[in-house]
Short mmCIF file of C-alpha atoms and ligand atoms in Angstrom, two decimals:
data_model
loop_
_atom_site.label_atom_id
_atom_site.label_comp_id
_atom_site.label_asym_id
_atom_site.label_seq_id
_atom_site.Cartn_x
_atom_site.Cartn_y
_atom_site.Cartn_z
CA UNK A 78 25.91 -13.92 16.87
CA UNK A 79 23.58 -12.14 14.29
CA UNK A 80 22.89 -9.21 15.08
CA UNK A 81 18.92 -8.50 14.98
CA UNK A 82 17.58 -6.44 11.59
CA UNK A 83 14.48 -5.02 11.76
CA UNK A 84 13.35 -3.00 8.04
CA UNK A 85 10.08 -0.78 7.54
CA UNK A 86 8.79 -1.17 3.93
CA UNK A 87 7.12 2.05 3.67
CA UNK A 88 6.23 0.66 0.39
CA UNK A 89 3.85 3.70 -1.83
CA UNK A 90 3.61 6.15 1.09
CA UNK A 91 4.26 9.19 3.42
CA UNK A 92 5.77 12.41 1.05
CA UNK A 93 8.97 14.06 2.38
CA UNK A 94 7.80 15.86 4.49
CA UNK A 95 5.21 13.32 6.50
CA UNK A 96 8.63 10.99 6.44
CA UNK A 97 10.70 13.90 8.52
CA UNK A 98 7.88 14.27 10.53
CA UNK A 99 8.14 10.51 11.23
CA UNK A 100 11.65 9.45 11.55
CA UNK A 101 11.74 12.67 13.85
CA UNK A 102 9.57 11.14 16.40
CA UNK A 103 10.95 7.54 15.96
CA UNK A 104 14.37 8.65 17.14
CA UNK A 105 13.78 9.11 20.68
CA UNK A 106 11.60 6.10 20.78
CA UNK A 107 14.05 3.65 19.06
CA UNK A 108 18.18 4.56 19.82
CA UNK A 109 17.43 3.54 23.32
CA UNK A 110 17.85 -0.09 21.86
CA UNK A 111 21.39 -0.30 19.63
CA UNK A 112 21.39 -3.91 19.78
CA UNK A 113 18.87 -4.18 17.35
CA UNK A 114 19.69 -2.27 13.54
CA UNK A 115 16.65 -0.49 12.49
CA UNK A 116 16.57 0.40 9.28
CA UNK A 117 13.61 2.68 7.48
CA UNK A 118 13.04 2.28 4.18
CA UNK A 119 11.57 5.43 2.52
CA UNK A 120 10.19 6.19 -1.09
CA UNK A 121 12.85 7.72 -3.45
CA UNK A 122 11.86 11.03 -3.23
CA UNK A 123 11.81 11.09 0.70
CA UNK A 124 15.59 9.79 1.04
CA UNK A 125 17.38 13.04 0.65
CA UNK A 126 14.93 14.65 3.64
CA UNK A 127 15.28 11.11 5.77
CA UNK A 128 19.05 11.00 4.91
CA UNK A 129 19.27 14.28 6.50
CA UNK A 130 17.17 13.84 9.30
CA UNK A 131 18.99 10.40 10.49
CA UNK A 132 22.28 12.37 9.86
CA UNK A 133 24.52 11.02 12.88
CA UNK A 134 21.64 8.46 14.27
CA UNK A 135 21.97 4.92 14.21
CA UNK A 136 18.84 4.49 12.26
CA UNK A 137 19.67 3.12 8.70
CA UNK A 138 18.12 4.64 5.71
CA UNK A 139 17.10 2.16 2.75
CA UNK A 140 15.89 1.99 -0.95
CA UNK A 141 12.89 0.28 -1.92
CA UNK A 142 14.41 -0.88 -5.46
CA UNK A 143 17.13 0.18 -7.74
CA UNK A 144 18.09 -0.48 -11.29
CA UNK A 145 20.97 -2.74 -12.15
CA UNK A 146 23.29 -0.05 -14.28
CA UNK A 147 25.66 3.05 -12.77
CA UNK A 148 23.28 5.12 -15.31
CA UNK A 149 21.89 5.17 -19.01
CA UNK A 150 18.63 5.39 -21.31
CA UNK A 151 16.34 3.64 -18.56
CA UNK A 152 14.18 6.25 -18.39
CA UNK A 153 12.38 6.51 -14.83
CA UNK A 154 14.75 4.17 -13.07
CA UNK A 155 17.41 5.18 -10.17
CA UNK A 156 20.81 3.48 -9.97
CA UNK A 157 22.92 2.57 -6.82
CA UNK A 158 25.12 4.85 -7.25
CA UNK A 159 22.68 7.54 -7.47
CA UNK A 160 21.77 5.98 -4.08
CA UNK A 161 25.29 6.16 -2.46
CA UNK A 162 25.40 8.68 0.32
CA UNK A 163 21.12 8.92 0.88
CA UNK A 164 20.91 4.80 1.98
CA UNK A 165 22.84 2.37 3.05
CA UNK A 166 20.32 -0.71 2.17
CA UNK A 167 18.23 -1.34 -0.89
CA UNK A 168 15.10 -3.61 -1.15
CA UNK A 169 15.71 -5.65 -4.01
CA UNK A 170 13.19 -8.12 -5.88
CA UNK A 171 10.26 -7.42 -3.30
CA UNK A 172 7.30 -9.89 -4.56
CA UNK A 173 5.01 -6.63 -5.46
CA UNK A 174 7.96 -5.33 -7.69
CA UNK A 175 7.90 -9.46 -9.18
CA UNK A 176 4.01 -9.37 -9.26
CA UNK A 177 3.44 -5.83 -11.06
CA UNK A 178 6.24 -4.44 -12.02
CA UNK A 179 7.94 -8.11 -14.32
CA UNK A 180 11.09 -8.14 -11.99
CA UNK A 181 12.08 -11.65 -12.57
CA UNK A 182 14.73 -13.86 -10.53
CA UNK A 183 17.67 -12.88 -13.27
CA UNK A 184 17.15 -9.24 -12.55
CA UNK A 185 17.12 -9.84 -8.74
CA UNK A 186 20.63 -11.42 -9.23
CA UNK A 187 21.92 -8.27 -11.08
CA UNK A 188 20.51 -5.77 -8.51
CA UNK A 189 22.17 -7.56 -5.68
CA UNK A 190 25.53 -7.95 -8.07
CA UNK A 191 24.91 -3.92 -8.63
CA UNK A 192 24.10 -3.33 -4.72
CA UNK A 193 27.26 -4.78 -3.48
CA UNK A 194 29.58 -3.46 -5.97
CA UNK A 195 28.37 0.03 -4.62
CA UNK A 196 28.87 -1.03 -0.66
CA UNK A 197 25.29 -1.11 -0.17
CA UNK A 198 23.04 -3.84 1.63
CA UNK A 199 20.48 -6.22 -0.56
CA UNK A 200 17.66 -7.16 1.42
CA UNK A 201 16.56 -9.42 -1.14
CA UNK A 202 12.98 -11.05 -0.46
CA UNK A 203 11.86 -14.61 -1.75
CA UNK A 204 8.59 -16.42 -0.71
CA UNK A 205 5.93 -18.14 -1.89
CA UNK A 206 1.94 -17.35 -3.29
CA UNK A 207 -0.71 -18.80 -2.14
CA UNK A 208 -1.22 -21.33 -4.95
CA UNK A 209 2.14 -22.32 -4.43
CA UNK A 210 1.59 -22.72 -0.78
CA UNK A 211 -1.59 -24.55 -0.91
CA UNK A 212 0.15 -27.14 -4.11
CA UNK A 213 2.97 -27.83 -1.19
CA UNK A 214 5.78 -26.36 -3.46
CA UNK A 215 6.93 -23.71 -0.81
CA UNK A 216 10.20 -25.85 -0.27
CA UNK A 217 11.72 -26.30 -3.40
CA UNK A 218 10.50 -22.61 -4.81
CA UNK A 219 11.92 -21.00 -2.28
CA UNK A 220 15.31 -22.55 -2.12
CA UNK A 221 15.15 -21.73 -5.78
CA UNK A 222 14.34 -17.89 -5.15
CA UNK A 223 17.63 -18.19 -3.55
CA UNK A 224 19.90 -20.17 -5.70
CA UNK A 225 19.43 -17.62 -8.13
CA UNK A 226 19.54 -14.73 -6.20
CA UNK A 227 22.52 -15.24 -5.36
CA UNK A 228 23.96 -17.23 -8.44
CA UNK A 229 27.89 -15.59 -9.02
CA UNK A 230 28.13 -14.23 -5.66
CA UNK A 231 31.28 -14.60 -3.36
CA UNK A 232 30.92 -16.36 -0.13
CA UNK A 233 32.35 -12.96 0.98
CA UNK A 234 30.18 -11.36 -0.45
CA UNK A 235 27.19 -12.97 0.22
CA UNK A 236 28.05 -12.76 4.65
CA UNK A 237 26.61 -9.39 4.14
CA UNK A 238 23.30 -9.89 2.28
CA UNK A 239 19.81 -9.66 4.27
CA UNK A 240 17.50 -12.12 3.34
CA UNK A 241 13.54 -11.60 3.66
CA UNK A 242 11.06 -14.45 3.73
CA UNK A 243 8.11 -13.20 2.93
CA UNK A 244 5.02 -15.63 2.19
CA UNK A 245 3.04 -13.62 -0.13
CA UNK A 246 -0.20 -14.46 1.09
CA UNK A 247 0.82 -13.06 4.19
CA UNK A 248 1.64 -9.85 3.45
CA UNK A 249 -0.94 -7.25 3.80
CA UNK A 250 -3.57 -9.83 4.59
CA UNK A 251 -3.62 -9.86 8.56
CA UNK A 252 -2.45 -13.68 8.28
CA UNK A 253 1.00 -14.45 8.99
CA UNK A 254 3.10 -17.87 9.15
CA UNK A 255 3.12 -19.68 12.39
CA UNK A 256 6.17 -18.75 14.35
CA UNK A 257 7.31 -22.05 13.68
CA UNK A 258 6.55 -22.43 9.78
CA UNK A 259 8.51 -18.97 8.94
CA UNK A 260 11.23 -20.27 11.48
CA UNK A 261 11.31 -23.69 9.04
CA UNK A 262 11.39 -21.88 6.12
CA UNK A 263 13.80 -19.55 7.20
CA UNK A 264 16.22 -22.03 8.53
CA UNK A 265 15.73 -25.17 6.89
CA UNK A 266 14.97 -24.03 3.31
CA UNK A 267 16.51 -20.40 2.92
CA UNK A 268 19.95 -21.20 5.17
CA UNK A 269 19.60 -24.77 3.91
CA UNK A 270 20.53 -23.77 0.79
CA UNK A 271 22.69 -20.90 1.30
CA UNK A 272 24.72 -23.44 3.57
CA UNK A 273 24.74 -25.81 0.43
CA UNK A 274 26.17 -22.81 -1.98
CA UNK A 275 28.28 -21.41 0.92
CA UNK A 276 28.80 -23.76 3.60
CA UNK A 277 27.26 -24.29 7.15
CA UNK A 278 29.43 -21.24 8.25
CA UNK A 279 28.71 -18.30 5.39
CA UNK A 280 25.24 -19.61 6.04
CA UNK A 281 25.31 -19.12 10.31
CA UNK A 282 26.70 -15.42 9.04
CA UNK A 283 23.41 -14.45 6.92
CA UNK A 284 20.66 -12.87 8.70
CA UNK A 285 17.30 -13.91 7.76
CA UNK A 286 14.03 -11.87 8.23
CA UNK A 287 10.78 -12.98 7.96
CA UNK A 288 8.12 -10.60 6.40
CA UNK A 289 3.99 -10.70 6.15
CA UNK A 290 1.51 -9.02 8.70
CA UNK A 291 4.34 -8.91 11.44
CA UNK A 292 3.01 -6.60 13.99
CA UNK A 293 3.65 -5.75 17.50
CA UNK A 294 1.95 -8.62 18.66
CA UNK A 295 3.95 -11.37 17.09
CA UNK A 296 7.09 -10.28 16.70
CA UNK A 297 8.31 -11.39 20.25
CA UNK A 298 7.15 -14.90 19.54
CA UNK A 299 9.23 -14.62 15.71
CA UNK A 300 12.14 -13.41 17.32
CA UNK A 301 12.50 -16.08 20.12
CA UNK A 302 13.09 -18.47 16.92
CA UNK A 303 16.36 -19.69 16.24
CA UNK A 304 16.54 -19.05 12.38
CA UNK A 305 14.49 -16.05 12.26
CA UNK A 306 16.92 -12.84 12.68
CA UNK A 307 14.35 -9.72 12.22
CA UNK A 308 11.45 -8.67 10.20
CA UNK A 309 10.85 -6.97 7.22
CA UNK A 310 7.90 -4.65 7.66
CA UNK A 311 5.16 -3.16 6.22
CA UNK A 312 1.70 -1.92 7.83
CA UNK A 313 2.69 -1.75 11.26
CA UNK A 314 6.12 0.35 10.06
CA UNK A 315 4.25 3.00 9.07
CA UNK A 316 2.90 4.07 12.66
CA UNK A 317 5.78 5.29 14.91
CA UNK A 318 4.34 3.48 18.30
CA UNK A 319 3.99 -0.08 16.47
CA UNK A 320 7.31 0.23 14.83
CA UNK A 321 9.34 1.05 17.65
CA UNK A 322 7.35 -0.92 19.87
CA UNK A 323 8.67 -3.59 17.87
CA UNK A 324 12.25 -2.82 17.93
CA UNK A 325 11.94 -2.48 21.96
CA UNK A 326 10.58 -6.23 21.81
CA UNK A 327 12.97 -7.42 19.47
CA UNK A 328 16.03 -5.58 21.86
CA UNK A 329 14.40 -7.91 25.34
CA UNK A 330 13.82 -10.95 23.50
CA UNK A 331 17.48 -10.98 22.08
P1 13P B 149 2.90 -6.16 5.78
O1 13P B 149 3.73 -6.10 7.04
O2 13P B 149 2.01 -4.97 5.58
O3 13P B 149 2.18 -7.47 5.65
O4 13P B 149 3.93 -6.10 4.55
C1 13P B 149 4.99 -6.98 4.53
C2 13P B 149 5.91 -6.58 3.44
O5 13P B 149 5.62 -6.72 2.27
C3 13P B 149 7.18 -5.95 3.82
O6 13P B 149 8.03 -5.87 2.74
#
C-alpha cells in the first residue's frame, strides 16, 4: 500500500514570516488526516521559521532545489547537508529550474545521488512541453526523464524516491491532464520503466504524483486512479483552505 503524498510547491513566494503565518493555520486544518503525508515546501530562507513551526507536527518540511556538493566555490547555491535538520524532502529537477535555470537530466541524477546520501527525499519531477505533447513524444521522453534520473541508483535506494509527473503545459495554465492521461503516464510510462530498471516490485513501492493545475476540484477524481499516488502542488498550495481541502479529499478517497 502507498501511502498518499501530497507536496505544496510554494515555488517564488510567501517571506518567513507570511510562511509561519501559514503553516500555523494549516495545522489544525490538516493533522486531522495522518493517512495522507503532507509535505510543504517553502523557499530557502523560510525553512528555518517553517522547520520551527512544524517542530513535533506531522507536516513535512521540503526544499525546492539543492546543489549536488556537501559545500565549495558555488557561489549562491545551498547543499543537502546544509539542508539536514530544516527538511526532510527536496524538489529536485522541477521543469522551471530545467527551463530557466539550465538544470539538465545529468544534474538531476547527481542531486538525487546527493539527496539520498544525506537521508533526504527526491521528489524528482519529469514531464513533457507542449511541443512535445502535441509531436506525440510524451511516451518515450518521459520514460527517458526517468532512466536517467535515476541512472546508478540502488533498487534500495530508489523504494524511497517520489516521483512527480508534471506535464508542463499544465502547470500554471488552469489545464490539467485528464484523470486518465496523468494516470497512463504515471503508471504505464513512469512505473513502466522504473519496473524495467527495478522490477515490477521496486516499481509497486514508488509513489508517483502527478503535478499541473491540480486544485481542489480534481484531485478526488486523480486520486481514485490506480497509478496516481498524490500531487505535487502549486497555485492552489499557496491558500490554506484549498490546500488542506485537498489533503481532507485525498484522506476519504484513499
Ligand atoms: P500549479 O499547481 O500552479 O499548476 O503548479 C504545478 C507545479 O509546478 C508544482 O510543482
Amino acid at each position: 500500500m502507498r501511502k498518499p503524498i501530497l507536496a505544496g510547491n510554494w515555488k517564488m513566494n510567501k517571506t518567513p514570516a507570511e510562511a509561519v503565518e501559514f503553516v500555523r493555520a494549516l495545522i489544525p486544518l490538516v493533522t486531522p488526516y495522518p493517512q495522507v503525508e503532507t509535505v510543504v515546501c517553502a523557499p530557502f530562507v523560510a525553512l528555518p521559521a517553517v522547520a520551527a513551526a512544524l517542530k513535533d507536527v506531522p507536516i513535512g518540511v521540503g526544499a525546492q532545489n539543492c546543489h549536488w556538493a556537501d559545500n565549495g566555490a558555488y557561489t549562491g547555491e545551498v547543499s543537502p547537508a546544509m539542508l539536514k535538520g530544516l527538511a526532510g524532502y527536496v524538489i529536485i529537477g522541477h521543469s522551471e529550474r530545467r527551463q530557466y535555470f539550465a538544470e539538465t537530466d545529468e544534474g538531476v541524477n547527481k542531486k538525487i545521488k546527493a539527496t539520498l546520501a544525506h537521508g533526504l527525499v527526491p521528489i524528482v519531477c519529469v514531464g513533457e512541453d507542449l511541443t512535445q505533447n502535441e509531436a506525440g513524444i510524451t511516451e518515450p521522453w518521459v520514460s527517458g526523464q526517468v532512466r536517467a534520473a535515476f541512472a546508478g541508483i540502488s533498487a534500495d535506494q530508489a523504494r524511497g524516491v517520489v516521483v512527480a509527473y508534471e506535464p508542463i503545459w499544465a502547470i500554471g495554465t488552469g489545464k490539467t491532464a485528464t484523470s486518465e492521461v496523468a494516470n497512463r503516464i504515471c503508471g504505464a510510462v513512469v512505473r513502466g520503466a522504473l519496473a524495467e530498471i527495478y522490477g515490477e516490485e521496486v516499481a509497486q513501492a514508488i509513489r508517483i504524483q502527478y503535478g499541473g493545475s491540480a486544485n481542489e476540484k480534481n484531485i478526488g477524481e486523480l486520486m481514485a486512479m490506480p497509478d496516481i499516488d498524490g500531487a505535487l502542488i502549486g497555485g492552489a498550495s499557496l491558500k490554506t483552505d484549498a490546500f488542506a481541502a485537498m489533503v481532507r479529499i485525498t484522506a476519504e478517497t484513499n
